[in-house]
Amino acid sequence: MASPLVAADTASAATILSQMADANRKLDYSGIFTYEHGGILRTIKVFHSVKEGQEFERLFLLSGPKREVVRQSGKRQCERLGDLMLRSSAAAVASVPRGHLEKLYHVYPKSEDRIAGRKALIVHVMPKDNYRYGYILGLDHETGLLLQSMLIGDSNRVLERFQFADIEIGVPIDSALLNPSEPEAHKVTSKISTCLNNIESSVSSSKWQQSWLPPGFGLAGYQKSDESGRETLIYTDGLAIFSVFIDSSESVDIPQMQAQRGATVAYLTRSNMKEQGFLISVVGEIPVETARAVAHAVIPVQNNFQ
């Protein structure tokens, strides 16, 4: 079990968020949470277990269509800055350099509350610029585990909400509960390189680079498909995550467009290089203006373009 969350009047932002990051990736827990996104509310059962440095997670919907997801991470041989999470992006907080988040967000404990029958500390994380959203987090007082998150947009509008209604923490999970009950359950494994050494080695052969990124965001993952040639680059500031996809436009016939559902935005545009067309897509929980600027800042690496 993680150590009790530091008292609100003595905790620093780095301490609070560090404990939250550790708890979300190191604790065994099971429970039921609600997830509201784009006007749709779902109730989900989750089992999360850590065995020999690997995370195992099984989620299945208790409302709406019958769906089930099983996730397994690889052994943590390096510190990850971005892990594609299946719940709120606030759960993607990872270990970042001390003081990094305080440069980007105003982080301060606000009050205490009860969530899922447990004492919780409410923490406000508000951006210092317009390139990202804010968060209201509810952290378990005993362990630091994320029990609630609200993603806050313009005019303090809640764009996404995640909250446990019932949870049991620190009790070992039976391996049988981590196995899918349906043969067609969606399985997720970490295939995108997230170790910094691997990223730097892989991305060195990329045909594309960013001429601009929102302050504080760094490359956290990279993948290139051998079949389609699609390049995927993942960026995070330690809280927010977005992905950049570059495809040959010959294989993807989609016009320039933008769409938003809840907190998630998708912005698509086209680029031409040496008489070849490419489709650039930016998807993530960031303001549409940020996504548009990132998409139009994708430029070719001249030395890598044949």
CSV table of C-alpha atoms in Angstrom, one decimal:
chain,number,residue,atom,x,y,z
A,1,MET,CA,0.0,0.0,0.0
A,2,ALA,CA,1.1,3.5,-0.7
A,3,SER,CA,1.8,5.8,2.2
A,4,PRO,CA,-1.1,8.2,3.4
A,5,LEU,CA,-1.5,11.2,1.2
A,6,VAL,CA,0.3,14.2,2.7
A,7,ALA,CA,-1.9,16.6,4.5
A,8,ALA,CA,-3.4,19.4,2.3
A,9,ASP,CA,-1.8,22.2,4.2
A,10,THR,CA,1.8,20.8,3.9
A,11,ALA,CA,1.7,19.0,0.6
A,12,SER,CA,3.4,20.4,-2.5
A,13,ALA,CA,2.0,19.9,-5.9
A,14,ALA,CA,4.9,17.7,-6.9
A,15,THR,CA,4.3,15.5,-3.9
A,16,ILE,CA,0.6,15.1,-4.4
A,17,LEU,CA,0.8,14.3,-8.1
A,18,SER,CA,3.8,12.0,-7.6
A,19,GLN,CA,1.8,10.0,-5.0
A,20,MET,CA,-1.1,9.9,-7.4
A,21,ALA,CA,1.1,8.6,-10.3
A,22,ASP,CA,2.7,5.9,-8.1
A,23,ALA,CA,-0.7,4.7,-6.7
A,24,ASN,CA,-2.3,4.4,-10.2
A,25,ARG,CA,0.4,2.1,-11.5
A,26,LYS,CA,1.4,0.2,-8.4
A,27,LEU,CA,-1.7,-0.7,-6.4
A,28,ASP,CA,-4.1,-3.6,-6.7
A,29,TYR,CA,-7.7,-2.4,-6.8
A,30,SER,CA,-11.2,-3.4,-8.0
A,31,GLY,CA,-14.4,-1.4,-8.2
A,32,ILE,CA,-17.1,0.2,-10.2
A,33,PHE,CA,-16.8,3.7,-11.8
A,34,THR,CA,-18.8,5.9,-14.0
A,35,TYR,CA,-17.4,7.7,-17.0
A,36,GLU,CA,-19.2,10.6,-18.7
A,37,HIS,CA,-17.9,11.8,-22.1
A,38,GLY,CA,-19.7,13.6,-24.9
A,39,GLY,CA,-23.0,13.4,-23.2
A,40,ILE,CA,-22.9,9.6,-22.7
A,41,LEU,CA,-22.7,8.1,-19.2
A,42,ARG,CA,-21.3,4.6,-18.8
A,43,THR,CA,-20.9,2.4,-15.7
A,44,ILE,CA,-17.8,0.2,-15.8
A,45,LYS,CA,-16.3,-2.6,-13.6
A,46,VAL,CA,-12.6,-2.7,-13.3
A,47,PHE,CA,-10.0,-5.1,-11.9
A,48,HIS,CA,-6.4,-3.8,-11.7
A,49,SER,CA,-3.4,-5.9,-10.6
A,50,VAL,CA,0.3,-5.5,-10.6
A,51,LYS,CA,2.4,-8.7,-10.7
A,52,GLU,CA,6.2,-8.7,-11.1
A,53,GLY,CA,6.3,-5.2,-12.4
A,54,GLN,CA,3.5,-5.7,-15.0
A,55,GLU,CA,0.1,-4.1,-14.9
A,56,PHE,CA,-3.0,-6.2,-15.7
A,57,GLU,CA,-6.4,-4.6,-16.1
A,58,ARG,CA,-9.8,-5.8,-17.1
A,59,LEU,CA,-12.7,-3.5,-17.7
A,60,PHE,CA,-16.3,-4.3,-18.8
A,61,LEU,CA,-19.3,-2.2,-19.3
A,62,LEU,CA,-22.2,-2.7,-17.0
A,63,SER,CA,-24.4,-0.3,-19.0
A,64,GLY,CA,-25.0,0.2,-22.7
A,65,PRO,CA,-23.5,-2.2,-25.3
A,66,LYS,CA,-21.8,-5.3,-24.0
A,67,ARG,CA,-18.0,-4.6,-24.2
A,68,GLU,CA,-15.0,-5.8,-22.5
A,69,VAL,CA,-11.3,-4.7,-22.6
A,70,VAL,CA,-8.3,-6.4,-21.2
A,71,ARG,CA,-5.0,-4.5,-20.9
A,72,GLN,CA,-1.5,-5.6,-20.1
A,73,SER,CA,1.5,-3.5,-19.9
A,74,GLY,CA,5.1,-4.6,-20.4
A,75,LYS,CA,7.6,-4.7,-17.6
A,76,ARG,CA,8.7,-1.2,-16.7
A,77,GLN,CA,12.3,-1.1,-17.8
A,78,CYS,CA,12.2,2.7,-18.0
A,79,GLU,CA,10.1,5.6,-16.8
A,80,ARG,CA,7.2,6.3,-19.1
A,81,LEU,CA,5.9,9.7,-19.8
A,82,GLY,CA,2.8,8.6,-21.6
A,83,ASP,CA,0.8,5.4,-21.3
A,84,LEU,CA,-2.4,5.2,-23.3
A,85,MET,CA,-5.0,4.9,-20.6
A,86,LEU,CA,-8.5,3.5,-20.9
A,87,ARG,CA,-10.0,6.0,-18.5
A,88,SER,CA,-9.7,9.7,-17.8
A,89,SER,CA,-6.5,11.3,-19.2
A,90,ALA,CA,-5.8,12.5,-15.6
A,91,ALA,CA,-4.9,8.9,-14.8
A,92,ALA,CA,-2.1,9.2,-17.3
A,93,VAL,CA,0.0,11.3,-14.8
A,94,ALA,CA,3.5,9.8,-14.8
A,95,SER,CA,6.8,10.6,-13.2
A,96,VAL,CA,8.1,13.9,-14.6
A,97,PRO,CA,10.9,16.1,-13.5
A,98,ARG,CA,10.2,17.8,-10.2
A,99,GLY,CA,8.6,21.2,-10.7
A,100,HIS,CA,7.6,20.5,-14.3
A,101,LEU,CA,3.9,20.5,-13.8
A,102,GLU,CA,4.0,23.6,-11.6
A,103,LYS,CA,5.5,25.5,-14.5
A,104,LEU,CA,2.4,24.6,-16.6
A,105,TYR,CA,-0.4,24.4,-14.1
A,106,HIS,CA,-1.6,26.1,-10.9
A,107,VAL,CA,-1.8,23.0,-8.6
A,108,TYR,CA,-3.3,23.4,-5.1
A,109,PRO,CA,-5.3,21.3,-2.7
A,110,LYS,CA,-8.8,22.7,-2.3
A,111,SER,CA,-10.9,20.7,0.2
A,112,GLU,CA,-11.7,17.3,1.5
A,113,ASP,CA,-14.6,15.1,0.5
A,114,ARG,CA,-15.9,11.5,0.5
A,115,ILE,CA,-15.8,9.5,-2.7
A,116,ALA,CA,-16.9,5.9,-2.9
A,117,GLY,CA,-17.1,5.9,0.9
A,118,ARG,CA,-13.5,6.9,1.3
A,119,LYS,CA,-11.9,10.1,2.6
A,120,ALA,CA,-10.5,12.1,-0.4
A,121,LEU,CA,-8.5,15.2,-1.1
A,122,ILE,CA,-9.8,17.5,-3.8
A,123,VAL,CA,-7.0,19.0,-5.9
A,124,HIS,CA,-7.5,21.7,-8.5
A,125,VAL,CA,-5.0,21.7,-11.5
A,126,MET,CA,-5.6,24.8,-13.6
A,127,PRO,CA,-3.5,25.6,-16.7
A,128,LYS,CA,-1.4,28.8,-16.9
A,129,ASP,CA,-2.1,29.1,-20.6
A,130,ASN,CA,-4.8,28.3,-23.2
A,131,TYR,CA,-3.0,25.3,-24.8
A,132,ARG,CA,-4.4,22.7,-22.3
A,133,TYR,CA,-7.4,22.0,-20.1
A,134,GLY,CA,-7.7,22.0,-16.4
A,135,TYR,CA,-8.6,19.2,-14.0
A,136,ILE,CA,-10.3,18.7,-10.7
A,137,LEU,CA,-9.0,15.5,-9.1
A,138,GLY,CA,-10.2,13.5,-6.1
A,139,LEU,CA,-7.4,11.5,-4.5
A,140,ASP,CA,-7.8,8.8,-1.9
A,141,HIS,CA,-6.5,10.2,1.3
A,142,GLU,CA,-4.9,6.9,2.4
A,143,THR,CA,-3.2,5.8,-0.8
A,144,GLY,CA,-3.3,8.7,-3.3
A,145,LEU,CA,-5.2,6.7,-5.8
A,146,LEU,CA,-7.3,8.7,-8.3
A,147,LEU,CA,-11.0,8.2,-7.3
A,148,GLN,CA,-12.4,11.1,-9.4
A,149,SER,CA,-11.4,13.4,-12.1
A,150,MET,CA,-13.2,16.2,-14.0
A,151,LEU,CA,-11.7,17.7,-17.1
A,152,ILE,CA,-12.5,21.4,-17.2
A,153,GLY,CA,-12.9,23.5,-20.4
A,154,ASP,CA,-13.8,27.0,-21.2
A,155,SER,CA,-16.1,28.8,-18.7
A,156,ASN,CA,-15.4,26.0,-16.2
A,157,ARG,CA,-17.5,23.6,-18.3
A,158,VAL,CA,-17.0,19.9,-17.3
A,159,LEU,CA,-16.0,18.1,-20.6
A,160,GLU,CA,-15.3,14.7,-19.1
A,161,ARG,CA,-16.0,13.1,-15.7
A,162,PHE,CA,-14.7,9.9,-14.1
A,163,GLN,CA,-15.6,8.8,-10.6
A,164,PHE,CA,-15.6,5.6,-8.6
A,165,ALA,CA,-18.9,4.6,-6.9
A,166,ASP,CA,-17.4,1.6,-5.1
A,167,ILE,CA,-13.8,0.5,-4.7
A,168,GLU,CA,-11.6,-1.9,-2.8
A,169,ILE,CA,-7.9,-1.1,-2.6
A,170,GLY,CA,-4.9,-3.2,-1.7
A,171,VAL,CA,-6.6,-6.6,-1.9
A,172,PRO,CA,-4.8,-9.0,-4.3
A,173,ILE,CA,-6.8,-9.7,-7.4
A,174,ASP,CA,-7.4,-13.4,-8.3
A,175,SER,CA,-5.9,-14.0,-11.7
A,176,ALA,CA,-9.1,-15.6,-13.0
A,177,LEU,CA,-10.8,-12.1,-12.6
A,178,LEU,CA,-8.3,-10.7,-15.1
A,179,ASN,CA,-9.2,-13.1,-17.9
A,180,PRO,CA,-11.9,-12.0,-20.4
A,181,SER,CA,-15.2,-13.7,-20.1
A,182,GLU,CA,-15.9,-13.2,-23.8
A,183,PRO,CA,-13.7,-14.5,-26.6
A,184,GLU,CA,-14.1,-11.4,-28.6
A,185,ALA,CA,-12.9,-9.1,-25.8
A,186,HIS,CA,-10.7,-6.3,-27.0
A,187,LYS,CA,-7.1,-6.8,-25.9
A,188,VAL,CA,-4.7,-3.9,-25.5
A,189,THR,CA,-0.9,-4.3,-25.1
A,190,SER,CA,1.8,-1.6,-25.2
A,191,LYS,CA,3.3,-1.7,-28.7
A,192,ILE,CA,4.4,1.9,-29.0
A,193,SER,CA,8.0,2.6,-27.8
A,194,THR,CA,7.9,4.7,-24.7
A,195,CYS,CA,11.5,4.3,-23.4
A,196,LEU,CA,13.3,7.5,-24.2
A,197,ASN,CA,16.4,5.8,-25.7
A,198,ASN,CA,14.1,3.7,-28.0
A,199,ILE,CA,12.1,6.7,-29.0
A,200,GLU,CA,15.1,8.8,-29.9
A,201,SER,CA,16.5,5.9,-31.9
A,202,SER,CA,13.3,5.1,-33.7
A,203,VAL,CA,12.2,8.7,-34.4
A,204,SER,CA,15.6,9.6,-35.9
A,205,SER,CA,14.4,7.9,-39.2
A,206,SER,CA,11.1,9.6,-39.2
A,207,LYS,CA,10.2,11.7,-42.3
A,208,TRP,CA,8.4,14.3,-40.1
A,209,GLN,CA,9.1,16.7,-37.2
A,210,GLN,CA,7.3,19.4,-35.2
A,211,SER,CA,8.2,23.0,-35.9
A,212,TRP,CA,6.1,23.9,-32.9
A,213,LEU,CA,4.7,22.3,-29.8
A,214,PRO,CA,2.7,23.7,-26.9
A,215,PRO,CA,5.1,24.7,-24.0
A,216,GLY,CA,5.9,21.8,-21.7
A,217,PHE,CA,4.9,19.0,-24.1
A,218,GLY,CA,7.5,16.4,-25.1
A,219,LEU,CA,7.7,13.2,-27.2
A,220,ALA,CA,6.5,10.2,-25.2
A,221,GLY,CA,6.0,7.5,-27.8
A,222,TYR,CA,6.7,6.6,-31.4
A,223,GLN,CA,5.6,3.9,-33.8
A,224,LYS,CA,5.8,3.3,-37.5
A,225,SER,CA,3.7,0.7,-39.3
A,226,ASP,CA,5.6,-1.5,-41.7
A,227,GLU,CA,2.4,-2.2,-43.7
A,228,SER,CA,0.9,1.2,-44.2
A,229,GLY,CA,3.8,3.4,-43.4
A,230,ARG,CA,1.7,5.4,-40.9
A,231,GLU,CA,3.8,7.2,-38.3
A,232,THR,CA,2.3,7.8,-34.8
A,233,LEU,CA,3.9,10.2,-32.4
A,234,ILE,CA,2.6,10.7,-28.8
A,235,TYR,CA,3.2,13.9,-26.8
A,236,THR,CA,2.4,14.7,-23.2
A,237,ASP,CA,3.0,17.4,-20.7
A,238,GLY,CA,2.7,14.9,-17.8
A,239,LEU,CA,-1.1,15.3,-17.6
A,240,ALA,CA,-2.5,15.9,-21.1
A,241,ILE,CA,-1.8,13.6,-24.0
A,242,PHE,CA,-2.3,13.9,-27.7
A,243,SER,CA,-1.3,11.8,-30.7
A,244,VAL,CA,-0.2,12.9,-34.2
A,245,PHE,CA,-0.9,10.4,-37.0
A,246,ILE,CA,0.7,10.8,-40.5
A,247,ASP,CA,-0.7,8.7,-43.3
A,248,SER,CA,-0.3,8.6,-47.1
A,249,SER,CA,-3.4,10.3,-48.4
A,250,GLU,CA,-3.6,7.8,-51.2
A,251,SER,CA,-4.7,5.2,-48.6
A,252,VAL,CA,-6.9,7.5,-46.5
A,253,ASP,CA,-9.5,9.5,-48.5
A,254,ILE,CA,-10.8,12.0,-45.8
A,255,PRO,CA,-11.3,15.7,-46.4
A,256,GLN,CA,-9.8,18.3,-44.0
A,257,MET,CA,-12.1,18.5,-41.0
A,258,GLN,CA,-12.3,18.9,-37.2
A,259,ALA,CA,-14.6,17.3,-34.7
A,260,GLN,CA,-15.0,17.3,-31.0
A,261,ARG,CA,-16.8,14.9,-28.6
A,262,GLY,CA,-16.6,15.9,-25.0
A,263,ALA,CA,-13.0,16.6,-24.2
A,264,THR,CA,-11.6,14.7,-27.2
A,265,VAL,CA,-10.8,16.6,-30.4
A,266,ALA,CA,-9.8,15.3,-33.8
A,267,TYR,CA,-8.3,17.7,-36.3
A,268,LEU,CA,-7.3,16.5,-39.8
A,269,THR,CA,-5.4,18.4,-42.5
A,270,ARG,CA,-3.4,17.6,-45.6
A,271,SER,CA,0.2,18.2,-46.6
A,272,ASN,CA,2.1,17.7,-49.8
A,273,MET,CA,5.7,16.7,-50.2
A,274,LYS,CA,7.5,16.0,-53.5
A,275,GLU,CA,4.1,15.6,-55.3
A,276,GLN,CA,2.9,13.1,-52.7
A,277,GLY,CA,-0.1,13.8,-50.4
A,278,PHE,CA,-0.3,13.1,-46.7
A,279,LEU,CA,-3.0,13.2,-44.2
A,280,ILE,CA,-2.1,14.6,-40.7
A,281,SER,CA,-4.4,13.9,-37.8
A,282,VAL,CA,-4.1,15.2,-34.3
A,283,VAL,CA,-6.3,13.5,-31.6
A,284,GLY,CA,-6.3,14.1,-27.9
A,285,GLU,CA,-7.9,15.9,-25.0
A,286,ILE,CA,-6.6,19.3,-25.8
A,287,PRO,CA,-8.4,22.5,-27.1
A,288,VAL,CA,-9.2,22.4,-30.8
A,289,GLU,CA,-7.0,25.5,-31.3
A,290,THR,CA,-4.0,23.7,-29.9
A,291,ALA,CA,-4.7,20.6,-32.1
A,292,ARG,CA,-5.0,22.8,-35.2
A,293,ALA,CA,-1.7,24.6,-34.4
A,294,VAL,CA,0.1,21.2,-33.8
A,295,ALA,CA,-1.3,19.7,-37.1
A,296,HIS,CA,-0.1,22.7,-39.2
A,297,ALA,CA,3.3,22.6,-37.5
A,298,VAL,CA,4.1,19.1,-38.8
A,299,ILE,CA,6.9,19.6,-41.3
A,300,PRO,CA,9.1,17.1,-43.3
A,301,VAL,CA,12.6,16.2,-42.3
A,302,GLN,CA,14.3,17.1,-45.6
A,303,ASN,CA,17.3,14.6,-45.1
A,304,ASN,CA,14.9,11.7,-44.5
A,305,PHE,CA,12.5,12.4,-47.4
A,306,GLN,CA,13.5,10.2,-50.4
